[in-house]
């Protein structure tokens, strides 16, 4: 495996960062999870735009243009001869001292691209649907750590994932501090009922896959609602599914012990999943292996 590391493609065992890197010490950095399908990187430009928005807020200068960052992703895929894969793009603050102050990071940010495979959930769950729960850990307040920041500090999500795992579930809903539904530990939440597809607007990461699903729904003349959603609405939805780069689109058939709809993946969920599979074949940056 070849890893892109600060402008060079190096062997996996040589891709190392210092223990003084603030990404390691404090989770100070940004990342993106990206997918490629049949030698086409799905919505790479949108991923790069989101990465640069996070870095702008964190005041990290990667010393690369967006075009150069795109080239780094593509070159890593080519070097590993990956047509269908998962890309992890990381930009850490870089080396500094043991204090918090980013101004004392004397090195430049580390830019790393890893191209590999990923399987988030068992294949059977995409056919039968998945059961999830709501966990006690709530989403960070947006004035503390805005959910739009895809930073290297994912402890909020990890704590919620631990709660889900200890209760025997693969995924869990996290509420906002005001009690409304935010998102899952790694996925966005969608509900369908009475011809309307709903998803939380605030308190969640603006997902690339989620945006694609919303666009597909609108093209199918399905009404879309983005706003406040309660667990009562989740329990009484006709259909429910989650979206994410790694998860793609996975149906949910039970939440907190309440059966959703008929307890199996719904027709609208299946229709959107098929449309998404068609979309990834033509939307994105094409490359040759």
CSV table of C-alpha atoms in Angstrom, one decimal:
chain,number,residue,atom,x,y,z
A,1,UNK,CA,0.0,0.0,0.0
A,2,UNK,CA,1.2,3.5,-0.9
A,3,UNK,CA,0.2,6.5,1.3
A,4,UNK,CA,0.3,10.1,0.2
A,5,UNK,CA,2.4,11.9,2.8
A,6,UNK,CA,3.2,15.5,2.4
A,7,UNK,CA,3.7,15.4,-1.4
A,8,UNK,CA,5.3,11.9,-1.7
A,9,UNK,CA,3.9,8.4,-2.1
A,10,UNK,CA,5.5,6.3,0.6
A,11,UNK,CA,5.1,2.7,1.8
A,12,UNK,CA,2.6,2.1,4.5
A,13,UNK,CA,5.3,1.4,7.1
A,14,UNK,CA,7.0,4.8,6.3
A,15,UNK,CA,3.9,6.9,6.7
A,16,UNK,CA,4.6,8.2,10.2
A,17,UNK,CA,3.9,11.4,12.1
A,18,UNK,CA,5.7,12.8,15.1
A,19,UNK,CA,4.2,12.3,18.6
A,20,UNK,CA,4.4,16.1,18.8
A,21,UNK,CA,1.9,16.5,16.0
A,22,UNK,CA,-1.1,18.4,17.4
A,23,UNK,CA,-3.4,16.1,15.4
A,24,UNK,CA,-2.2,13.3,17.6
A,25,UNK,CA,-1.9,15.3,20.8
A,26,UNK,CA,-5.2,17.2,20.6
A,27,UNK,CA,-7.2,16.0,17.6
A,28,UNK,CA,-6.3,19.3,16.0
A,29,UNK,CA,-7.0,18.9,12.3
A,30,UNK,CA,-9.5,18.1,9.6
A,31,UNK,CA,-10.5,15.0,7.6
A,32,UNK,CA,-12.7,13.7,4.9
A,33,UNK,CA,-14.0,10.2,4.1
A,34,UNK,CA,-14.5,9.8,0.3
A,35,UNK,CA,-15.6,7.0,-1.9
A,36,UNK,CA,-14.6,6.0,-5.4
A,37,UNK,CA,-16.8,3.8,-7.7
A,38,UNK,CA,-15.4,2.2,-10.8
A,39,UNK,CA,-12.5,4.7,-11.1
A,40,UNK,CA,-14.7,7.7,-10.4
A,41,UNK,CA,-14.3,9.7,-7.1
A,42,UNK,CA,-17.8,10.5,-6.0
A,43,UNK,CA,-18.3,14.3,-5.5
A,44,UNK,CA,-14.7,14.9,-4.9
A,45,UNK,CA,-15.0,18.6,-5.4
A,46,UNK,CA,-17.7,18.8,-2.7
A,47,UNK,CA,-15.6,16.9,-0.3
A,48,UNK,CA,-12.6,19.1,-0.9
A,49,UNK,CA,-14.8,22.2,-0.5
A,50,UNK,CA,-16.0,20.9,2.9
A,51,UNK,CA,-12.5,20.1,4.0
A,52,UNK,CA,-11.3,23.6,3.2
A,53,UNK,CA,-14.3,25.1,5.1
A,54,UNK,CA,-13.3,23.1,8.1
A,55,UNK,CA,-9.6,24.2,7.8
A,56,UNK,CA,-10.6,27.8,7.3
A,57,UNK,CA,-12.5,27.8,10.6
A,58,UNK,CA,-9.7,26.0,12.3
A,59,UNK,CA,-7.2,28.4,10.7
A,60,UNK,CA,-5.1,25.6,9.2
A,61,UNK,CA,-3.3,26.4,5.9
A,62,UNK,CA,-2.5,23.1,4.1
A,63,UNK,CA,-0.1,24.9,1.7
A,64,UNK,CA,-2.0,23.2,-1.1
A,65,UNK,CA,-4.6,24.5,-3.5
A,66,UNK,CA,-7.8,22.7,-3.9
A,67,UNK,CA,-6.7,21.5,-7.3
A,68,UNK,CA,-3.5,20.1,-5.8
A,69,UNK,CA,-5.5,18.4,-3.1
A,70,UNK,CA,-7.7,16.7,-5.7
A,71,UNK,CA,-4.6,15.6,-7.5
A,72,UNK,CA,-3.2,14.1,-4.3
A,73,UNK,CA,-6.4,12.0,-3.9
A,74,UNK,CA,-6.4,10.8,-7.4
A,75,UNK,CA,-2.6,10.0,-7.5
A,76,UNK,CA,-3.0,7.8,-4.4
A,77,UNK,CA,-5.9,5.9,-5.9
A,78,UNK,CA,-3.8,5.3,-9.1
A,79,UNK,CA,-0.7,4.3,-7.1
A,80,UNK,CA,-2.7,1.6,-5.3
A,81,UNK,CA,-4.7,0.6,-8.4
A,82,UNK,CA,-8.0,1.0,-6.6
A,83,UNK,CA,-11.1,1.4,-8.7
A,84,UNK,CA,-13.7,0.9,-5.9
A,85,UNK,CA,-12.5,2.1,-2.6
A,86,UNK,CA,-12.6,4.4,0.4
A,87,UNK,CA,-10.3,7.4,0.8
A,88,UNK,CA,-9.3,9.0,4.1
A,89,UNK,CA,-7.9,12.5,3.6
A,90,UNK,CA,-6.3,14.0,6.7
A,91,UNK,CA,-4.8,17.4,7.4
A,92,UNK,CA,-3.3,17.8,10.9
A,93,UNK,CA,-2.0,21.0,12.5
A,94,UNK,CA,1.5,19.7,12.4
A,95,UNK,CA,4.4,19.5,15.0
A,96,UNK,CA,4.4,21.8,18.0
A,97,UNK,CA,5.2,21.8,21.7
A,98,UNK,CA,3.1,20.1,24.4
A,99,UNK,CA,0.9,23.2,24.9
A,100,UNK,CA,-2.4,24.0,23.2
A,101,UNK,CA,-1.3,27.1,21.3
A,102,UNK,CA,-1.4,26.5,17.5
A,103,UNK,CA,1.0,29.4,17.1
A,104,UNK,CA,3.7,27.2,18.6
A,105,UNK,CA,3.3,24.6,15.9
A,106,UNK,CA,6.7,25.1,14.2
A,107,UNK,CA,6.1,22.6,11.4
A,108,UNK,CA,3.8,22.8,8.5
A,109,UNK,CA,0.5,20.8,8.5
A,110,UNK,CA,0.7,17.2,7.6
A,111,UNK,CA,-1.3,16.2,4.6
A,112,UNK,CA,-2.1,12.4,4.4
A,113,UNK,CA,-4.2,10.4,1.9
A,114,UNK,CA,-5.0,6.8,2.5
A,115,UNK,CA,-6.8,4.7,-0.2
A,116,UNK,CA,-8.2,1.4,1.0
A,117,UNK,CA,-11.5,-0.6,1.3
A,118,UNK,CA,-14.2,-0.2,3.9
A,119,UNK,CA,-17.2,-2.2,5.0
A,120,UNK,CA,-19.2,-0.4,7.7
A,121,UNK,CA,-22.1,-2.8,8.2
A,122,UNK,CA,-22.8,-6.4,7.3
A,123,UNK,CA,-24.4,-6.9,3.8
A,124,UNK,CA,-27.5,-8.6,5.2
A,125,UNK,CA,-28.5,-5.4,7.1
A,126,UNK,CA,-28.9,-3.6,3.8
A,127,UNK,CA,-31.4,-6.3,2.8
A,128,UNK,CA,-33.3,-6.8,6.1
A,129,UNK,CA,-32.8,-3.4,7.7
A,130,UNK,CA,-31.0,-2.4,10.9
A,131,UNK,CA,-32.1,-1.7,14.4
A,132,UNK,CA,-30.8,1.3,16.3
A,133,UNK,CA,-31.3,3.1,19.6
A,134,UNK,CA,-31.0,6.6,21.0
A,135,UNK,CA,-28.1,7.1,23.4
A,136,UNK,CA,-27.6,9.4,26.4
A,137,UNK,CA,-24.6,11.3,24.9
A,138,UNK,CA,-25.9,14.4,23.1
A,139,UNK,CA,-24.4,16.3,20.2
A,140,UNK,CA,-21.9,19.0,21.1
A,141,UNK,CA,-23.5,22.5,21.4
A,142,UNK,CA,-22.7,24.4,18.1
A,143,UNK,CA,-21.1,27.2,20.1
A,144,UNK,CA,-18.8,24.6,21.7
A,145,UNK,CA,-17.8,22.5,18.7
A,146,UNK,CA,-19.9,23.1,15.6
A,147,UNK,CA,-21.2,19.8,13.9
A,148,UNK,CA,-20.2,21.3,10.6
A,149,UNK,CA,-16.5,20.9,11.5
A,150,UNK,CA,-15.3,17.6,10.3
A,151,UNK,CA,-12.4,17.7,12.7
A,152,UNK,CA,-10.0,15.0,14.0
A,153,UNK,CA,-11.6,15.2,17.4
A,154,UNK,CA,-14.5,12.7,17.2
A,155,UNK,CA,-14.8,11.9,20.9
A,156,UNK,CA,-18.4,13.1,21.1
A,157,UNK,CA,-19.3,10.5,18.4
A,158,UNK,CA,-17.1,7.8,19.9
A,159,UNK,CA,-18.7,8.1,23.3
A,160,UNK,CA,-22.1,7.6,21.7
A,161,UNK,CA,-20.7,4.7,19.6
A,162,UNK,CA,-19.5,3.0,22.8
A,163,UNK,CA,-23.0,3.3,24.3
A,164,UNK,CA,-24.5,1.8,21.2
A,165,UNK,CA,-22.0,-1.1,21.1
A,166,UNK,CA,-22.3,-1.9,24.8
A,167,UNK,CA,-26.1,-2.3,24.2
A,168,UNK,CA,-25.6,-4.6,21.2
A,169,UNK,CA,-26.3,-2.1,18.4
A,170,UNK,CA,-24.2,-1.0,15.4
A,171,UNK,CA,-25.4,2.6,15.3
A,172,UNK,CA,-27.3,5.1,17.5
A,173,UNK,CA,-29.2,8.4,17.3
A,174,UNK,CA,-27.7,11.3,19.1
A,175,UNK,CA,-30.0,14.1,20.2
A,176,UNK,CA,-29.2,17.8,20.2
A,177,UNK,CA,-28.9,19.6,23.5
A,178,UNK,CA,-32.5,20.8,23.0
A,179,UNK,CA,-33.8,17.3,22.7
A,180,UNK,CA,-34.4,17.2,19.0
A,181,UNK,CA,-32.8,14.6,16.7
A,182,UNK,CA,-29.3,15.6,15.5
A,183,UNK,CA,-27.7,12.7,13.7
A,184,UNK,CA,-26.3,9.2,14.3
A,185,UNK,CA,-22.7,8.6,15.4
A,186,UNK,CA,-21.5,8.5,11.8
A,187,UNK,CA,-24.5,8.9,9.6
A,188,UNK,CA,-27.3,11.3,8.8
A,189,UNK,CA,-30.9,10.4,9.6
A,190,UNK,CA,-33.9,10.4,7.2
A,191,UNK,CA,-37.6,9.8,7.7
A,192,UNK,CA,-40.4,9.3,5.1
A,193,UNK,CA,-44.1,9.7,5.8
A,194,UNK,CA,-47.1,11.0,3.8
A,195,UNK,CA,-45.0,11.8,0.7
A,196,UNK,CA,-42.5,13.9,2.7
A,197,UNK,CA,-38.8,13.0,3.2
A,198,UNK,CA,-37.5,14.7,6.4
A,199,UNK,CA,-34.1,15.2,7.9
A,200,UNK,CA,-32.7,17.4,10.7
A,201,UNK,CA,-31.4,20.7,9.4
A,202,UNK,CA,-29.5,21.9,12.5
A,203,UNK,CA,-27.2,20.0,14.8
A,204,UNK,CA,-25.8,17.7,12.1
A,205,UNK,CA,-22.9,17.5,9.7
A,206,UNK,CA,-23.9,18.6,6.3
A,207,UNK,CA,-23.4,15.2,4.6
A,208,UNK,CA,-22.3,14.9,1.0
A,209,UNK,CA,-24.3,11.7,0.6
A,210,UNK,CA,-27.2,13.3,2.4
A,211,UNK,CA,-27.2,16.2,0.0
A,212,UNK,CA,-27.2,13.8,-2.9
A,213,UNK,CA,-30.2,11.9,-1.5
A,214,UNK,CA,-32.1,15.2,-1.1
A,215,UNK,CA,-31.4,16.1,-4.7
A,216,UNK,CA,-32.5,12.7,-5.9
A,217,UNK,CA,-35.7,13.0,-3.9
A,218,UNK,CA,-36.5,16.4,-5.3
A,219,UNK,CA,-35.9,15.0,-8.9
A,220,UNK,CA,-38.5,12.3,-8.1
A,221,UNK,CA,-41.0,15.0,-7.0
A,222,UNK,CA,-40.8,13.9,-3.4
A,223,UNK,CA,-41.4,16.7,-0.9
A,224,UNK,CA,-38.4,17.5,1.3
A,225,UNK,CA,-38.4,18.9,4.8
A,226,UNK,CA,-35.3,20.0,6.7
A,227,UNK,CA,-35.9,21.2,10.3
A,228,UNK,CA,-36.6,20.1,13.8
A,229,UNK,CA,-37.5,16.4,14.2
A,230,UNK,CA,-38.5,14.6,17.5
A,231,UNK,CA,-38.1,10.9,18.4
A,232,UNK,CA,-42.0,10.7,18.3
A,233,UNK,CA,-41.8,11.5,14.5
A,234,UNK,CA,-39.0,8.9,14.1
A,235,UNK,CA,-41.0,6.2,15.8
A,236,UNK,CA,-44.1,6.9,13.7
A,237,UNK,CA,-42.4,7.3,10.3
A,238,UNK,CA,-43.4,5.0,7.5
A,239,UNK,CA,-39.7,4.5,6.5
A,240,UNK,CA,-36.4,5.4,8.0
A,241,UNK,CA,-32.8,5.2,6.7
A,242,UNK,CA,-29.3,6.5,7.3
A,243,UNK,CA,-26.8,7.9,4.9
A,244,UNK,CA,-23.1,8.4,4.9
A,245,UNK,CA,-20.0,8.1,2.7
A,246,UNK,CA,-19.0,4.8,4.2
A,247,UNK,CA,-22.6,3.5,4.9
A,248,UNK,CA,-24.1,4.8,1.6
A,249,UNK,CA,-27.8,4.3,2.4
A,250,UNK,CA,-29.0,1.7,4.9
A,251,UNK,CA,-32.6,1.1,5.9
A,252,UNK,CA,-33.7,1.3,9.6
A,253,UNK,CA,-36.5,-1.0,10.7
A,254,UNK,CA,-36.6,-0.5,14.5
A,255,UNK,CA,-35.7,2.5,16.7
A,256,UNK,CA,-35.7,2.2,20.6
A,257,UNK,CA,-37.8,-1.0,20.3
A,258,UNK,CA,-40.4,0.7,18.1
A,259,UNK,CA,-41.0,-1.0,14.7
A,260,UNK,CA,-40.7,1.5,11.8
A,261,UNK,CA,-43.5,1.1,9.3
A,262,UNK,CA,-43.9,-2.5,8.3
A,263,UNK,CA,-40.6,-3.5,9.9
A,264,UNK,CA,-38.8,-3.9,6.6
A,265,UNK,CA,-37.0,-1.7,4.1
A,266,UNK,CA,-39.6,0.5,2.3
A,267,UNK,CA,-40.3,1.2,-1.3
A,268,UNK,CA,-39.1,4.9,-1.2
A,269,UNK,CA,-35.9,3.8,0.5
A,270,UNK,CA,-35.2,1.2,-2.1
A,271,UNK,CA,-36.0,3.6,-4.9
A,272,UNK,CA,-33.6,6.2,-3.5
A,273,UNK,CA,-30.9,3.6,-3.0
A,274,UNK,CA,-31.2,2.4,-6.6
A,275,UNK,CA,-31.0,6.0,-7.8
A,276,UNK,CA,-27.9,6.6,-5.7
A,277,UNK,CA,-26.2,3.6,-7.2
A,278,UNK,CA,-26.9,5.0,-10.6
A,279,UNK,CA,-25.7,8.5,-9.6
A,280,UNK,CA,-22.3,7.3,-8.4
A,281,UNK,CA,-21.5,5.8,-11.8
A,282,UNK,CA,-21.6,9.3,-13.5
A,283,UNK,CA,-21.0,11.9,-10.8
A,284,UNK,CA,-17.4,12.6,-9.8
A,285,UNK,CA,-13.8,12.9,-10.9
A,286,UNK,CA,-12.8,10.2,-13.4
A,287,UNK,CA,-9.3,8.6,-13.3
A,288,UNK,CA,-7.5,5.7,-15.0
A,289,UNK,CA,-5.9,2.8,-13.1
